Backbone as a chain_set.jsonl record, in Angstrom:
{"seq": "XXXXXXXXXXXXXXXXXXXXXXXXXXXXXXXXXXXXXXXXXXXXXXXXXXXXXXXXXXXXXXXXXXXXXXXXXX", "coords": {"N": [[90.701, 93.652, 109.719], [88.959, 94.971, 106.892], [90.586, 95.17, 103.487], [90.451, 97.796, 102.635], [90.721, 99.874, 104.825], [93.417, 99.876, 105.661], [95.645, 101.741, 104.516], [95.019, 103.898, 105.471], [93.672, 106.611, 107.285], [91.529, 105.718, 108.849], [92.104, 103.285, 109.445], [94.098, 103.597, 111.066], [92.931, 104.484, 113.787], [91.381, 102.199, 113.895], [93.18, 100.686, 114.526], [94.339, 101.537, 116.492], [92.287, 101.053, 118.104], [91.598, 98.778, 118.629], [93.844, 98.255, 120.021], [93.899, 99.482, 122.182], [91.129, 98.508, 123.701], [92.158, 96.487, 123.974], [94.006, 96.235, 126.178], [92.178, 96.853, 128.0], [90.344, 94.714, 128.135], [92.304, 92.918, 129.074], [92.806, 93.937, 131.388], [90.174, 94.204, 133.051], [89.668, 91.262, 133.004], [91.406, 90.308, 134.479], [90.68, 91.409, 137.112], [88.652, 89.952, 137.507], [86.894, 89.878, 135.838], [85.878, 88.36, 133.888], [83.939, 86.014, 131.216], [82.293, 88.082, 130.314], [83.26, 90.29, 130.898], [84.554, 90.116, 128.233], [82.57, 89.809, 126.417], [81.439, 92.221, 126.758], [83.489, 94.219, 125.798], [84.169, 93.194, 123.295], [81.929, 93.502, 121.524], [81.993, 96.76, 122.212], [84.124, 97.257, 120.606], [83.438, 95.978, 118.04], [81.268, 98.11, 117.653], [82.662, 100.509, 117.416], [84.323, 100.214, 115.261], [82.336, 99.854, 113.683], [81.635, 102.236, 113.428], [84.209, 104.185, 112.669], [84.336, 103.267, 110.426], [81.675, 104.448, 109.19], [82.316, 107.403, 109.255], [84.534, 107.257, 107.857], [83.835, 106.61, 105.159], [82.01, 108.917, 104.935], [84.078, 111.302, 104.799], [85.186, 110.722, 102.751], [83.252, 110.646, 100.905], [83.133, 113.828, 100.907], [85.878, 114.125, 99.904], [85.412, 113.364, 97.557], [83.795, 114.513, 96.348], [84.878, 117.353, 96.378], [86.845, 117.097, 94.591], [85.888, 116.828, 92.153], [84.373, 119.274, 92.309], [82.31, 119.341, 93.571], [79.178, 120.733, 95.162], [79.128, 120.602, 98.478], [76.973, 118.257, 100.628], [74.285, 119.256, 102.437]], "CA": [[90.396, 94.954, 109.192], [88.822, 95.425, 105.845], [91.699, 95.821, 103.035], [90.579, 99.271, 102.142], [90.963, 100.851, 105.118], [94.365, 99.227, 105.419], [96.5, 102.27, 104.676], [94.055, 105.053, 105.866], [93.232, 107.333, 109.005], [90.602, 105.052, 109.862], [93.101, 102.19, 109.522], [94.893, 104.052, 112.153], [92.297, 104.7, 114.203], [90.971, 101.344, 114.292], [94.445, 99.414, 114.779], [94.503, 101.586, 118.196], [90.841, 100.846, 119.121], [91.943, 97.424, 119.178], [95.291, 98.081, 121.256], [93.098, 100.529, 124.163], [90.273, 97.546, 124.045], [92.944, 94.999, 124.303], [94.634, 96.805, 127.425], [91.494, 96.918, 129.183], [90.202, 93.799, 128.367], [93.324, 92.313, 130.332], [92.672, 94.795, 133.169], [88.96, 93.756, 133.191], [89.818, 90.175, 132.885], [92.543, 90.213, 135.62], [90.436, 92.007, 137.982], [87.698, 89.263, 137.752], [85.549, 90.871, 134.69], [85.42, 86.848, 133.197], [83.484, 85.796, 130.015], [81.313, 89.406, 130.446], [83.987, 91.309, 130.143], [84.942, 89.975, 126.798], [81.98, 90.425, 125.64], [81.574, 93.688, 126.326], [84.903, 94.485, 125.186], [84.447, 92.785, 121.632], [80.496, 94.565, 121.048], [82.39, 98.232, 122.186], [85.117, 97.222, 119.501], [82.529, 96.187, 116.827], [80.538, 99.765, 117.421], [83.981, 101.537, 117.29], [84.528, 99.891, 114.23], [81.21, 100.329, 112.46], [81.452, 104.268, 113.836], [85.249, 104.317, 111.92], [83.78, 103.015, 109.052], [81.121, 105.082, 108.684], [83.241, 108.509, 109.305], [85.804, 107.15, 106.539], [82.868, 106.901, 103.876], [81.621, 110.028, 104.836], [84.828, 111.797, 104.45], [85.459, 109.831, 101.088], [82.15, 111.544, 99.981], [83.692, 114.588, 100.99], [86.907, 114.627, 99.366], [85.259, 113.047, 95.91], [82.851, 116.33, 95.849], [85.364, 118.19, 96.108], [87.553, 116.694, 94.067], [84.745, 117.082, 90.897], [83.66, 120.47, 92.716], [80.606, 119.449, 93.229], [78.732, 121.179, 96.903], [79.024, 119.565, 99.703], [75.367, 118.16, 100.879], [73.794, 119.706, 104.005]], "C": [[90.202, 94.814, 107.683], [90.159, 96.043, 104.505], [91.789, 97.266, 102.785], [90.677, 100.216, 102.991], [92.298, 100.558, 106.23], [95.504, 100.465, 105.741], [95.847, 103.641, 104.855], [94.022, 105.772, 107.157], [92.209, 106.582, 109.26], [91.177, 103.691, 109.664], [93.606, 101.799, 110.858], [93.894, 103.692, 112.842], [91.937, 103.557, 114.57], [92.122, 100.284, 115.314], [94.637, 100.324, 116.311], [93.535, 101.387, 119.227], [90.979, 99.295, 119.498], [92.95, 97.418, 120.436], [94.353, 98.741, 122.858], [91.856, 99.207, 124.517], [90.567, 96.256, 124.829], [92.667, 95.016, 125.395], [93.741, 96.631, 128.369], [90.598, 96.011, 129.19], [90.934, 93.135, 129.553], [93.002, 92.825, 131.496], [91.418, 94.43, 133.759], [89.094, 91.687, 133.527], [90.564, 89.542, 134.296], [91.855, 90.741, 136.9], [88.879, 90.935, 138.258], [86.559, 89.365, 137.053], [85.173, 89.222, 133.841], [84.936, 86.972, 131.486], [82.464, 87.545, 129.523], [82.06, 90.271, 130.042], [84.471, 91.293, 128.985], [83.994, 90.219, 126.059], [81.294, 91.984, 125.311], [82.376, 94.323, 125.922], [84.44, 94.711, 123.575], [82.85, 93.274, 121.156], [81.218, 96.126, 121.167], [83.611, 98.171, 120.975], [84.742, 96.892, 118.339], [82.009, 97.517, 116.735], [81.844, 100.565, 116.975], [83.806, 101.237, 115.908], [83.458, 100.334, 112.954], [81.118, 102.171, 112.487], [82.69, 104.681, 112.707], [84.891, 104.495, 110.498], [83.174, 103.901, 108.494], [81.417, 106.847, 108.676], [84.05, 108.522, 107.943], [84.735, 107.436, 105.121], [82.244, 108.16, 103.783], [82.584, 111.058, 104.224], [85.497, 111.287, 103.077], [84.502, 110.365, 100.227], [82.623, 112.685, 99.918], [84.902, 114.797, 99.73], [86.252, 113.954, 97.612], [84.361, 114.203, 95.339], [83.606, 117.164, 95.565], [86.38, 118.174, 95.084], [87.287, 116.798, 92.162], [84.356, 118.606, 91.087], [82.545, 120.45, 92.719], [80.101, 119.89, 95.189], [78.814, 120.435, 97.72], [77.772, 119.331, 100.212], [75.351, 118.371, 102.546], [73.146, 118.787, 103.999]], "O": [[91.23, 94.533, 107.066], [90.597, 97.19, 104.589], [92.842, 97.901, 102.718], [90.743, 101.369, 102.567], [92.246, 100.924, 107.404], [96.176, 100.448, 106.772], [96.363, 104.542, 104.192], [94.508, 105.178, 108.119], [91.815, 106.932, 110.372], [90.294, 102.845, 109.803], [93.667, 100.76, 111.515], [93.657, 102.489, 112.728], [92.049, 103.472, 115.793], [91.975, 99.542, 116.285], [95.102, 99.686, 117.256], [93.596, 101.44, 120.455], [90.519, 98.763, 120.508], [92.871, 96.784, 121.488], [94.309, 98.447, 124.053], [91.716, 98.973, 125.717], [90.009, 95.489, 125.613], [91.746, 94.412, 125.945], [94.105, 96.306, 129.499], [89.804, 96.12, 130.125], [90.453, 92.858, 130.651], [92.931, 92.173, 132.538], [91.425, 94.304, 134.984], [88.415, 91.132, 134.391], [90.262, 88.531, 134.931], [92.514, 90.501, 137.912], [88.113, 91.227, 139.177], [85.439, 89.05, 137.454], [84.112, 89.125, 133.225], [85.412, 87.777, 130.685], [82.133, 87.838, 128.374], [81.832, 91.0, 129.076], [84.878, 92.357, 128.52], [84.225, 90.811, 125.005], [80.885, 92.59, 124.321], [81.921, 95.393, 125.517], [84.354, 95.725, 122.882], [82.867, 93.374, 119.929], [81.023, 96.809, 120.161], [83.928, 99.256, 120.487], [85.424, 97.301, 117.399], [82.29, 98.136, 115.709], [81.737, 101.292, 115.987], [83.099, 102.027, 115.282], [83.621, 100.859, 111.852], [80.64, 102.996, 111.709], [82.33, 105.462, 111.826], [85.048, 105.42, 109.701], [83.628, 104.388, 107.458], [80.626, 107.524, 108.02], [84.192, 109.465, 107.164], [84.902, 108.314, 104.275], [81.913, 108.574, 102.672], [82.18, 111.709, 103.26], [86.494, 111.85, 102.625], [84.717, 110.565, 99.032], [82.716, 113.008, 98.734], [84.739, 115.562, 98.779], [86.877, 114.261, 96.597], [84.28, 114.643, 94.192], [83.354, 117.884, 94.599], [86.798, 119.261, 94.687], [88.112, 116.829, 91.248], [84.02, 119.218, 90.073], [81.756, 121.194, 92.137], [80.629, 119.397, 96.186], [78.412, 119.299, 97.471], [77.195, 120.412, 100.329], [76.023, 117.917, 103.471], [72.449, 118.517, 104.977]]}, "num_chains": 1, "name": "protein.A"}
């Protein structure tokens, strides 16, 4: 994980997209899901990740507008 979003809500967020990916990796894995299921696993846990990411920067634009008072952009 990226240090900066370390002690953040998309910190959070990520450190449980790993734990629910894990979980059902194993369950996928155990049930006969093989090398396929890992990789679909670890591509749905990159997208998560780049989706996190780009939520956190959004809301980082957010709170620095407001933070200056400057409008929020439609």
């Amino acid at each position: 994980m990226p240090d900066e979003h370390v002690d953040c809500e998309s910190g959070y967020v990520v450190d449980q997209l790993v734990v629910v990916t894990s979980r059902y990796l194993k369950r996928w894995c155990l049930a006969g899901g093989g090398a396929n299921a890992v990789r679909v696993a670890a591509e749905f846990l990159i997208e998560c990740m780049q989706e996190v990411d780009t939520v956190h920067q959004y809301l980082a634009d957010i709170r620095r507008n407001a933070a200056y008072g400057w409008p929020a952009a439609i």
